mmCIF file of C-alpha atoms in Angstrom:
data_model
loop_
_atom_site.group_PDB
_atom_site.id
_atom_site.type_symbol
_atom_site.label_atom_id
_atom_site.label_comp_id
_atom_site.label_asym_id
_atom_site.label_seq_id
_atom_site.Cartn_x
_atom_site.Cartn_y
_atom_site.Cartn_z
ATOM 1 C CA ARG A 1 107.306 66.456 62.716
ATOM 2 C CA ALA A 2 110.857 66.271 61.282
ATOM 3 C CA PRO A 3 111.619 68.660 58.262
ATOM 4 C CA LEU A 4 111.474 67.003 54.774
ATOM 5 C CA GLY A 5 115.239 67.477 54.317
ATOM 6 C CA ARG A 6 115.992 65.237 57.301
ATOM 7 C CA CYS A 7 113.341 62.568 56.865
ATOM 8 C CA LEU A 8 113.319 61.918 52.965
ATOM 9 C CA ARG A 9 115.357 58.816 52.190
ATOM 10 C CA VAL A 10 114.350 58.002 48.498
ATOM 11 C CA LEU A 11 113.930 60.406 45.632
ATOM 12 C CA ASN A 12 113.169 59.445 41.991
ATOM 13 C CA LEU A 13 113.391 62.333 39.496
ATOM 14 C CA SER A 14 114.140 60.209 36.462
ATOM 15 C CA GLY A 15 112.630 60.888 32.940
ATOM 16 C CA ASN A 16 112.347 64.634 33.394
ATOM 17 C CA ARG A 17 114.206 67.500 31.663
ATOM 18 C CA PHE A 18 116.568 68.619 34.346
ATOM 19 C CA ALA A 19 119.636 70.169 32.726
ATOM 20 C CA GLU A 20 121.373 70.528 36.124
ATOM 21 C CA LEU A 21 120.868 69.238 39.600
ATOM 22 C CA PRO A 22 118.215 71.318 41.426
ATOM 23 C CA PRO A 23 120.199 73.197 44.220
ATOM 24 C CA ALA A 24 117.441 72.169 46.841
ATOM 25 C CA LEU A 25 118.559 68.519 46.420
ATOM 26 C CA LEU A 26 121.883 69.197 48.032
ATOM 27 C CA GLY A 27 120.164 70.172 51.284
ATOM 28 C CA LEU A 28 118.482 66.676 51.604
ATOM 29 C CA ARG A 29 121.280 65.370 53.949
ATOM 30 C CA GLY A 30 119.389 62.212 54.874
ATOM 31 C CA LEU A 31 118.900 61.087 51.359
ATOM 32 C CA GLN A 32 120.044 57.563 50.732
ATOM 33 C CA SER A 33 118.723 56.853 47.142
ATOM 34 C CA LEU A 34 118.724 59.363 44.355
ATOM 35 C CA SER A 35 117.644 58.667 40.810
ATOM 36 C CA LEU A 36 118.091 61.122 38.014
ATOM 37 C CA GLY A 37 118.284 59.023 34.953
ATOM 38 C CA GLY A 38 116.973 60.053 31.584
ATOM 39 C CA ASN A 39 117.375 63.797 32.227
ATOM 40 C CA ARG A 40 119.596 66.389 30.398
ATOM 41 C CA LEU A 41 122.428 66.606 32.873
ATOM 42 C CA HIS A 42 125.690 67.636 31.370
ATOM 43 C CA SER A 43 127.635 67.702 34.639
ATOM 44 C CA ILE A 44 127.691 66.579 38.225
ATOM 45 C CA PRO A 45 128.098 69.384 40.727
ATOM 46 C CA PRO A 46 131.070 68.908 43.169
ATOM 47 C CA ASP A 47 128.668 69.820 45.985
ATOM 48 C CA ILE A 48 127.097 66.519 45.640
ATOM 49 C CA GLN A 49 129.613 65.416 48.262
ATOM 50 C CA GLU A 50 127.223 67.022 50.655
ATOM 51 C CA LEU A 51 124.794 64.109 50.394
ATOM 52 C CA ARG A 52 126.813 61.958 52.701
ATOM 53 C CA SER A 53 124.088 59.442 53.443
ATOM 54 C CA LEU A 54 123.700 58.473 49.803
ATOM 55 C CA GLU A 55 123.906 54.750 49.199
ATOM 56 C CA PHE A 56 122.417 54.547 45.664
ATOM 57 C CA LEU A 57 123.131 57.119 42.845
ATOM 58 C CA TYR A 58 121.536 56.660 39.357
ATOM 59 C CA LEU A 59 122.570 59.096 36.739
ATOM 60 C CA GLY A 60 122.301 57.029 33.547
ATOM 61 C CA GLY A 61 120.932 58.234 30.323
ATOM 62 C CA ASN A 62 122.242 61.792 30.561
ATOM 63 C CA PHE A 63 124.850 63.846 28.671
ATOM 64 C CA ILE A 64 127.498 63.919 31.542
ATOM 65 C CA THR A 65 131.046 64.189 30.098
ATOM 66 C CA SER A 66 133.135 64.101 33.279
ATOM 67 C CA ILE A 67 132.962 62.899 36.945
ATOM 68 C CA PRO A 68 134.099 65.341 39.778
ATOM 69 C CA PRO A 69 136.688 63.934 42.106
ATOM 70 C CA GLU A 70 134.377 65.165 44.956
ATOM 71 C CA LEU A 71 132.094 62.216 44.229
ATOM 72 C CA ALA A 72 134.594 60.007 46.115
ATOM 73 C CA ASN A 73 133.659 61.800 49.361
ATOM 74 C CA LEU A 74 130.341 59.845 49.685
ATOM 75 C CA PRO A 75 131.360 57.277 52.360
ATOM 76 C CA SER A 76 128.255 55.084 52.037
ATOM 77 C CA LEU A 77 127.878 54.882 48.324
ATOM 78 C CA SER A 78 127.320 51.331 47.283
ATOM 79 C CA TYR A 79 125.739 51.558 43.832
ATOM 80 C CA LEU A 80 126.822 54.058 41.251
ATOM 81 C CA VAL A 81 125.124 54.083 37.876
ATOM 82 C CA LEU A 82 126.673 56.242 35.217
ATOM 83 C CA CYS A 83 125.793 54.237 31.973
ATOM 84 C CA ASP A 84 124.698 55.798 28.761
ATOM 85 C CA ASN A 85 126.561 59.134 29.287
ATOM 86 C CA LYS A 86 129.487 60.591 27.310
ATOM 87 C CA ILE A 87 132.129 59.991 30.025
ATOM 88 C CA GLN A 88 135.724 59.788 28.634
ATOM 89 C CA SER A 89 137.690 59.164 31.815
ATOM 90 C CA ILE A 90 137.213 58.064 35.405
ATOM 91 C CA PRO A 91 139.094 60.070 38.141
ATOM 92 C CA PRO A 92 141.468 57.940 40.223
ATOM 93 C CA GLN A 93 139.934 59.525 43.432
ATOM 94 C CA LEU A 94 136.871 57.116 42.955
ATOM 95 C CA ALA A 95 139.135 54.446 44.488
ATOM 96 C CA GLN A 96 138.275 56.146 47.820
ATOM 97 C CA LEU A 97 134.680 54.853 47.581
ATOM 98 C CA HIS A 98 135.348 52.062 49.873
ATOM 99 C CA SER A 99 131.688 50.889 50.152
ATOM 100 C CA LEU A 100 131.167 50.701 46.427
ATOM 101 C CA ARG A 101 129.825 47.245 45.407
ATOM 102 C CA SER A 102 128.511 47.976 41.859
ATOM 103 C CA LEU A 103 129.778 50.486 39.133
ATOM 104 C CA SER A 104 127.916 50.765 35.850
ATOM 105 C CA LEU A 105 129.838 52.524 33.233
ATOM 106 C CA HIS A 106 128.459 50.809 30.004
ATOM 107 C CA ASN A 107 127.836 52.870 26.957
ATOM 108 C CA ASN A 108 130.260 55.663 27.530
ATOM 109 C CA LEU A 109 133.293 56.802 25.702
ATOM 110 C CA LEU A 110 135.970 55.265 27.961
ATOM 111 C CA THR A 111 139.296 54.233 26.372
ATOM 112 C CA TYR A 112 141.077 53.382 29.502
ATOM 113 C CA LEU A 113 140.454 52.922 33.281
ATOM 114 C CA PRO A 114 142.458 54.282 36.202
ATOM 115 C CA ARG A 115 144.891 51.890 37.887
ATOM 116 C CA GLU A 116 143.379 52.674 41.166
ATOM 117 C CA ILE A 117 140.067 50.957 40.332
ATOM 118 C CA LEU A 118 141.889 47.797 41.448
ATOM 119 C CA ASN A 119 141.691 49.310 45.073
ATOM 120 C CA LEU A 120 137.950 49.194 45.232
ATOM 121 C CA VAL A 121 138.059 46.245 47.667
ATOM 122 C CA HIS A 122 134.192 45.657 47.885
ATOM 123 C CA LEU A 123 133.427 46.016 44.187
ATOM 124 C CA GLU A 124 131.634 42.929 42.900
ATOM 125 C CA GLU A 125 130.037 44.164 39.593
ATOM 126 C CA LEU A 126 131.672 46.317 37.028
ATOM 127 C CA SER A 127 129.864 47.056 33.684
ATOM 128 C CA LEU A 128 132.074 48.280 30.888
ATOM 129 C CA ARG A 129 130.249 47.047 27.723
ATOM 130 C CA GLY A 130 129.919 49.598 24.839
ATOM 131 C CA ASN A 131 132.966 51.522 25.541
ATOM 132 C CA PRO A 132 135.760 51.763 23.061
ATOM 133 C CA LEU A 133 138.567 50.705 25.613
ATOM 134 C CA VAL A 134 140.965 51.143 22.845
ATOM 135 C CA VAL A 135 143.889 53.140 23.557
ATOM 136 C CA ARG A 136 143.954 56.321 21.452
ATOM 137 C CA PHE A 137 146.963 57.596 23.194
ATOM 138 C CA VAL A 138 149.939 59.827 22.043
ATOM 139 C CA ARG A 139 153.248 58.383 23.315
ATOM 140 C CA ASP A 140 155.087 61.662 23.598
ATOM 141 C CA LEU A 141 152.910 63.644 25.955
ATOM 142 C CA THR A 142 153.989 67.013 27.094
ATOM 143 C CA TYR A 143 154.701 67.116 30.800
ATOM 144 C CA ASN A 144 153.538 70.349 32.259
ATOM 145 C CA PRO A 145 155.815 71.531 35.119
ATOM 146 C CA PRO A 146 153.974 71.805 38.359
ATOM 147 C CA SER A 147 152.470 75.184 39.501
ATOM 148 C CA LEU A 148 153.926 76.892 42.616
ATOM 149 C CA GLN A 149 150.644 75.851 44.432
ATOM 150 C CA GLU A 150 151.273 72.124 43.460
ATOM 151 C CA LEU A 151 154.948 72.326 44.533
ATOM 152 C CA ALA A 152 153.972 73.768 47.851
ATOM 153 C CA GLY A 153 151.268 71.069 48.264
ATOM 154 C CA ARG A 154 153.640 68.269 47.381
ATOM 155 C CA THR A 155 156.055 69.457 49.887
ATOM 156 C CA VAL A 156 153.432 69.659 52.580
ATOM 157 C CA LYS A 157 152.169 66.092 51.865
ATOM 158 C CA THR A 158 155.587 64.427 51.300
ATOM 159 C CA ARG A 159 157.104 66.075 54.410
ATOM 160 C CA ASN A 160 154.013 65.510 56.562
ATOM 161 C CA VAL A 161 153.962 69.169 57.509
ATOM 162 C CA PRO A 162 151.183 69.536 60.071
ATOM 163 C CA TYR A 163 148.248 71.846 59.435
ATOM 164 C CA ALA A 164 144.557 72.319 60.706
ATOM 165 C CA PRO A 165 141.632 73.628 58.851
ATOM 166 C CA SER A 166 141.890 76.942 60.739
ATOM 167 C CA ASP A 167 145.461 77.462 59.450
ATOM 168 C CA LEU A 168 144.502 77.599 55.839
ATOM 169 C CA PRO A 169 141.839 79.018 53.382
ATOM 170 C CA GLU A 170 139.077 76.451 52.875
ATOM 171 C CA ASN A 171 139.966 76.097 49.138
ATOM 172 C CA LEU A 172 143.597 75.154 50.055
ATOM 173 C CA VAL A 173 142.485 72.593 52.630
ATOM 174 C CA ARG A 174 140.253 70.982 49.961
ATOM 175 C CA TYR A 175 143.109 71.098 47.407
ATOM 176 C CA LEU A 176 145.489 69.312 49.814
ATOM 177 C CA SER A 177 142.742 66.563 50.337
ATOM 178 C CA LEU A 178 143.068 65.808 46.591
ATOM 179 C CA ALA A 179 146.573 64.691 46.631
ATOM 180 C CA SER A 180 147.269 61.247 45.031
ATOM 181 C CA ASN A 181 150.132 59.030 45.920
ATOM 182 C CA CYS A 182 152.550 58.078 43.032
ATOM 183 C CA PRO A 183 152.076 54.334 42.392
ATOM 184 C CA ASN A 184 155.918 53.837 41.881
ATOM 185 C CA PRO A 185 156.837 51.812 45.073
ATOM 186 C CA LYS A 186 160.287 53.289 45.173
ATOM 187 C CA CYS A 187 159.065 56.959 44.817
ATOM 188 C CA GLY A 188 156.749 57.965 47.692
ATOM 189 C CA GLY A 189 155.860 61.188 46.062
ATOM 190 C CA VAL A 190 152.364 62.727 45.467
ATOM 191 C CA TYR A 191 150.781 64.780 42.720
ATOM 192 C CA PHE A 192 147.822 66.953 42.158
ATOM 193 C CA ASP A 193 147.236 68.198 38.531
ATOM 194 C CA SER A 194 150.704 67.861 37.029
ATOM 195 C CA CYS A 195 151.601 64.225 36.313
ATOM 196 C CA VAL A 196 152.956 61.804 33.786
ATOM 197 C CA ARG A 197 150.532 59.334 32.249
ATOM 198 C CA GLN A 198 151.246 55.820 31.048
ATOM 199 C CA ILE A 199 149.048 53.008 29.660
ATOM 200 C CA LYS A 200 149.564 49.529 30.920
ATOM 201 C CA PHE A 201 147.460 46.516 29.784
ATOM 202 C CA VAL A 202 146.783 43.935 32.401
ATOM 203 C CA ASP A 203 144.793 40.619 32.386
ATOM 204 C CA PHE A 204 141.487 40.984 33.811
ATOM 205 C CA CYS A 205 139.205 38.008 34.804
ATOM 206 C CA GLY A 206 141.612 35.649 33.013
ATOM 207 C CA LYS A 207 140.297 36.571 29.547
ATOM 208 C CA TYR A 208 140.444 40.296 28.865
ATOM 209 C CA ARG A 209 143.298 42.738 28.692
ATOM 210 C CA ILE A 210 142.282 46.122 30.052
ATOM 211 C CA PRO A 211 144.104 49.305 29.491
ATOM 212 C CA LEU A 212 144.748 50.896 32.882
ATOM 213 C CA MET A 213 146.040 54.320 33.044
ATOM 214 C CA HIS A 214 148.910 54.959 35.535
ATOM 215 C CA TYR A 215 149.459 58.474 36.794
ATOM 216 C CA LEU A 216 153.119 59.115 37.912
ATOM 217 C CA CYS A 217 154.452 62.139 39.777
ATOM 218 C CA SER A 218 157.222 63.073 37.388
ATOM 219 C CA PRO A 219 159.168 61.859 34.185
ATOM 220 C CA GLU A 220 161.889 60.360 36.524
ATOM 221 C CA CYS A 221 159.326 57.660 37.643
ATOM 222 C CA SER A 222 158.620 56.576 34.063
ATOM 223 C CA SER A 223 161.845 57.065 32.310
ATOM 224 C CA PRO A 224 164.540 54.909 34.136
ATOM 225 C CA CYS A 225 168.028 56.083 33.717
ATOM 226 C CA SER A 226 169.826 53.468 35.639
ATOM 227 C CA SER A 227 169.576 49.712 36.294
ATOM 228 C CA ALA A 228 168.028 50.448 39.768
ATOM 229 C CA SER A 229 165.347 52.596 38.092
ATOM 230 C CA GLN A 230 164.732 49.781 35.537
ATOM 231 C CA SER A 231 164.318 47.364 38.390
ATOM 232 C CA SER A 232 161.846 49.746 40.064
ATOM 233 C CA THR A 233 159.741 50.023 36.903
ATOM 234 C CA SER A 234 159.668 46.354 36.505
ATOM 235 C CA GLN A 235 158.547 45.915 40.041
ATOM 236 C CA SER A 236 155.821 48.488 39.492
ATOM 237 C CA GLU A 237 154.439 46.512 36.483
ATOM 238 C CA SER A 238 154.543 43.278 38.433
ATOM 239 C CA ASP A 239 152.680 44.914 41.312
ATOM 240 C CA SER A 240 150.038 46.072 38.827
ATOM 241 C CA GLU A 241 149.617 42.542 37.377
ATOM 242 C CA ASP A 242 149.246 41.038 40.991
ATOM 243 C CA GLU A 243 146.618 43.618 41.841
ATOM 244 C CA ALA A 244 144.681 42.812 38.746
ATOM 245 C CA SER A 245 144.765 39.136 39.548
ATOM 246 C CA VAL A 246 143.433 39.802 42.953
ATOM 247 C CA ALA A 247 140.697 41.987 41.562
ATOM 248 C CA ALA A 248 139.870 39.307 38.963
ATOM 249 C CA ARG A 249 139.187 36.795 41.706
ATOM 250 C CA ARG A 250 137.247 39.239 43.788
ATOM 251 C CA MET A 251 134.870 40.491 41.275
ATOM 252 C CA GLN A 252 131.727 38.343 40.724
ATOM 253 C CA LYS A 253 130.559 39.940 37.501
ATOM 254 C CA VAL A 254 132.423 41.936 35.018
ATOM 255 C CA LEU A 255 130.599 42.899 31.831
ATOM 256 C CA LEU A 256 132.680 43.829 28.925
ATOM 257 C CA GLY A 257 130.989 42.462 25.876
#
């Protein structure tokens, strides 16, 4: 008989008093559906990426304040429910959930969405009602210079320096995997933790204007100092609107009100 950790496919632990995910859950590698709604969870452990067979994840009705980027490492995840929590922002890495069809974010504290959400090519349902989606945003943000680790990571990624997992410590390999491409089409740079943030409003589903957050790799990408730079910025804005138009046609149901 196969061990339980390999044969268990569906697990519902909703309506309990879990303050954190039981560590034993992370060993259920064959799990396809996990429900932990109505508990007392305040966070999602990064190790949830170990449940690589997961297709359905229900975490609604908790006290979760943030989403770890590692959640994007679930290749089969199709339905993600994070409603009725205290989430203030969505990591851009979630755009790597290429199988995602439904994303429930209603009744949170979101004031904007990441631009990368437009890259969820199979997303059909997006639930946003009950969020502020109002920009409470300071224009003059302080740009923190990149750390030495980030500068080294940017160099490795932009110059395509070859490396293998055996060449670097595991934490550095994981760090390099979290690089995000700068959306400025004229840049080609990457960033990790240090970036410039910009809010842009785009039309969504022909009726709503949604604030999308752009993360740029440096102030030079958002502060044009020449006509060429201004043209680049204009092109970037146009690209965002085109992407939003494509997303609006693709999605079957977007719940905002």
